[in-house]
């Protein structure tokens, strides 16, 4: 009887050790927190993301204003995004300089779930007016998406590329197809 109790106790101890070992082996190693992305579903989320990027890069960028674009105004949507129609556009938030003589614009466009994001990104890349400012023009345009939010930035390499890279970092690098266009000098 004593041998049976000892045998059961040994089996129970081994089972506990195995369970504990599996728990520790299955647990992810504590690493520095690599950002896995942000929630971008509302205008407020879009504004926060752009404000965070602007704050992080404030030493490299001009003074910027983040604002919601009125999507009922099709001309404003087209001017800010390059999209010829506001169909499938749910929200637009833009980050642009207080002084309009600086060629910089970052735009986030939330689109409906049934939108063809790749077609919309290509349309934005092809149609955005890099010369929309009176005396300056953007040298380069970058476009990508994070889920159903399209991100476009146009400016010089010096200003635009860090903003584009910071957007990708903010969403944990989980972006869609990346597009870019360089303007002839």
XYZ file of C-alpha atoms in Angstrom:
185
model
C 0.000 0.000 0.000
C 2.861 2.349 0.896
C 4.496 1.646 -2.473
C 1.250 2.502 -4.282
C 0.922 5.829 -2.434
C 4.552 6.672 -3.113
C 4.099 5.739 -6.785
C 1.005 7.951 -7.087
C 2.824 10.817 -5.358
C 5.812 10.475 -7.705
C 3.527 10.429 -10.769
C 1.664 13.498 -9.433
C 4.937 15.353 -8.818
C 6.189 14.476 -12.304
C 2.862 15.641 -13.801
C 3.122 18.959 -11.939
C 6.723 19.391 -13.121
C 5.683 18.699 -16.713
C 2.772 21.172 -16.505
C 5.017 23.866 -15.014
C 7.732 23.198 -17.632
C 5.218 23.443 -20.472
C 3.897 26.705 -19.036
C 7.385 28.218 -18.850
C 8.470 26.918 -22.252
C 5.254 28.132 -23.854
C 5.599 31.587 -22.322
C 7.131 34.166 -24.661
C 10.507 35.420 -23.676
C 10.380 38.894 -22.180
C 11.762 41.143 -24.896
C 11.592 44.873 -25.319
C 8.046 45.779 -26.247
C 7.994 45.863 -30.022
C 4.962 47.859 -31.029
C 2.455 45.588 -32.690
C 0.308 48.304 -34.087
C -2.229 50.823 -33.018
C -5.966 50.934 -33.242
C -6.938 53.272 -36.070
C -10.701 53.191 -36.468
C -11.958 56.681 -35.720
C -11.089 60.245 -36.674
C -9.692 60.665 -33.166
C -7.418 57.614 -33.651
C -6.189 59.053 -36.958
C -5.563 62.471 -35.400
C -3.703 60.916 -32.474
C -1.497 58.862 -34.788
C -0.577 61.915 -36.871
C -0.038 64.074 -33.781
C 2.207 61.381 -32.270
C 4.274 61.220 -35.466
C 4.529 65.020 -35.609
C 5.585 65.209 -31.951
C 8.191 62.500 -32.381
C 9.668 64.245 -35.442
C 9.103 67.856 -34.344
C 12.806 68.708 -34.709
C 12.771 67.562 -38.360
C 9.439 68.968 -39.535
C 7.846 72.398 -39.949
C 5.062 73.407 -37.545
C 2.101 71.237 -38.497
C -1.621 71.319 -37.963
C -3.685 68.118 -37.850
C -7.293 68.496 -38.914
C -10.266 66.525 -40.126
C -11.275 67.122 -43.734
C -14.991 67.554 -44.449
C -15.805 64.486 -46.536
C -19.116 65.978 -47.687
C -17.013 68.428 -49.726
C -15.889 66.346 -52.694
C -13.468 69.057 -53.904
C -11.675 69.047 -50.546
C -11.467 65.258 -50.537
C -9.992 65.307 -54.047
C -7.535 68.101 -53.206
C -6.303 66.328 -50.079
C -6.261 62.745 -51.337
C -6.162 62.696 -55.125
C -9.311 60.549 -55.138
C -11.725 61.620 -57.866
C -14.723 60.503 -55.821
C -15.535 60.323 -52.147
C -17.187 56.918 -52.662
C -16.012 54.476 -49.966
C -14.340 57.316 -48.019
C -15.455 57.322 -44.376
C -13.007 59.879 -42.944
C -9.990 61.971 -43.917
C -7.454 63.546 -41.564
C -4.590 65.699 -42.809
C -1.378 67.045 -41.337
C -0.055 70.130 -43.090
C 2.112 73.133 -42.246
C 0.619 76.252 -40.721
C 2.375 78.135 -43.533
C 1.209 76.811 -46.868
C 4.400 77.674 -48.739
C 6.030 74.499 -47.398
C 5.576 71.380 -49.515
C 4.375 68.833 -46.991
C 1.141 66.912 -46.607
C 0.385 63.693 -44.722
C -3.112 62.265 -45.097
C -4.955 59.337 -43.571
C -8.068 58.091 -45.360
C -10.364 55.593 -43.675
C -12.248 53.626 -46.323
C -15.236 51.320 -46.086
C -14.733 47.597 -45.620
C -15.889 46.810 -49.167
C -13.494 49.310 -50.811
C -10.788 48.143 -53.194
C -7.891 49.555 -51.187
C -5.224 48.769 -53.770
C -7.122 50.631 -56.498
C -7.719 53.589 -54.193
C -4.039 53.733 -53.189
C -2.997 53.705 -56.831
C -5.529 56.417 -57.666
C -4.195 58.558 -54.820
C -0.587 58.034 -55.942
C -1.408 58.868 -59.564
C -3.685 61.854 -58.968
C -2.436 63.712 -55.895
C -1.412 67.220 -56.928
C 2.197 67.613 -55.776
C 2.044 71.247 -56.946
C -1.001 72.260 -54.917
C 0.984 74.950 -53.103
C 1.579 78.303 -54.750
C 5.366 78.351 -55.012
C 6.598 74.885 -54.031
C 5.963 71.279 -54.971
C 6.528 67.921 -53.337
C 9.455 65.901 -54.621
C 8.114 62.506 -53.655
C 4.882 60.715 -52.723
C 4.607 57.605 -50.528
C 1.385 55.588 -50.106
C 0.553 52.486 -48.095
C -2.249 51.201 -45.902
C -2.839 49.748 -42.474
C -6.017 47.728 -42.671
C -8.682 49.984 -44.132
C -6.721 53.197 -43.482
C -4.691 54.529 -46.396
C -1.695 56.698 -45.532
C -0.168 59.159 -48.000
C 2.675 61.576 -47.421
C 4.174 63.913 -49.992
C 7.120 66.207 -49.502
C 10.862 66.250 -49.847
C 12.812 63.110 -48.968
C 14.083 64.975 -45.888
C 10.594 65.481 -44.412
C 8.448 62.836 -46.091
C 10.530 59.696 -45.632
C 10.864 60.008 -41.822
C 7.099 60.567 -41.526
C 6.369 57.576 -43.769
C 8.791 55.385 -41.805
C 7.335 56.593 -38.504
C 3.821 55.685 -39.673
C 5.011 52.174 -40.520
C 6.691 51.896 -37.112
C 3.547 53.148 -35.358
C 1.512 50.315 -36.853
C 4.155 47.714 -36.120
C 5.332 47.460 -39.720
C 2.125 45.698 -40.722
C 1.366 47.713 -43.824
C -0.012 46.782 -47.195
C 1.674 47.192 -50.535
C 3.929 50.234 -50.545
C 3.809 52.668 -53.472
C 5.962 55.686 -54.233
C 6.390 58.246 -56.939
C 9.261 60.649 -57.545
C 8.567 63.874 -59.369
C 10.876 64.988 -62.177
C 12.997 67.994 -61.298
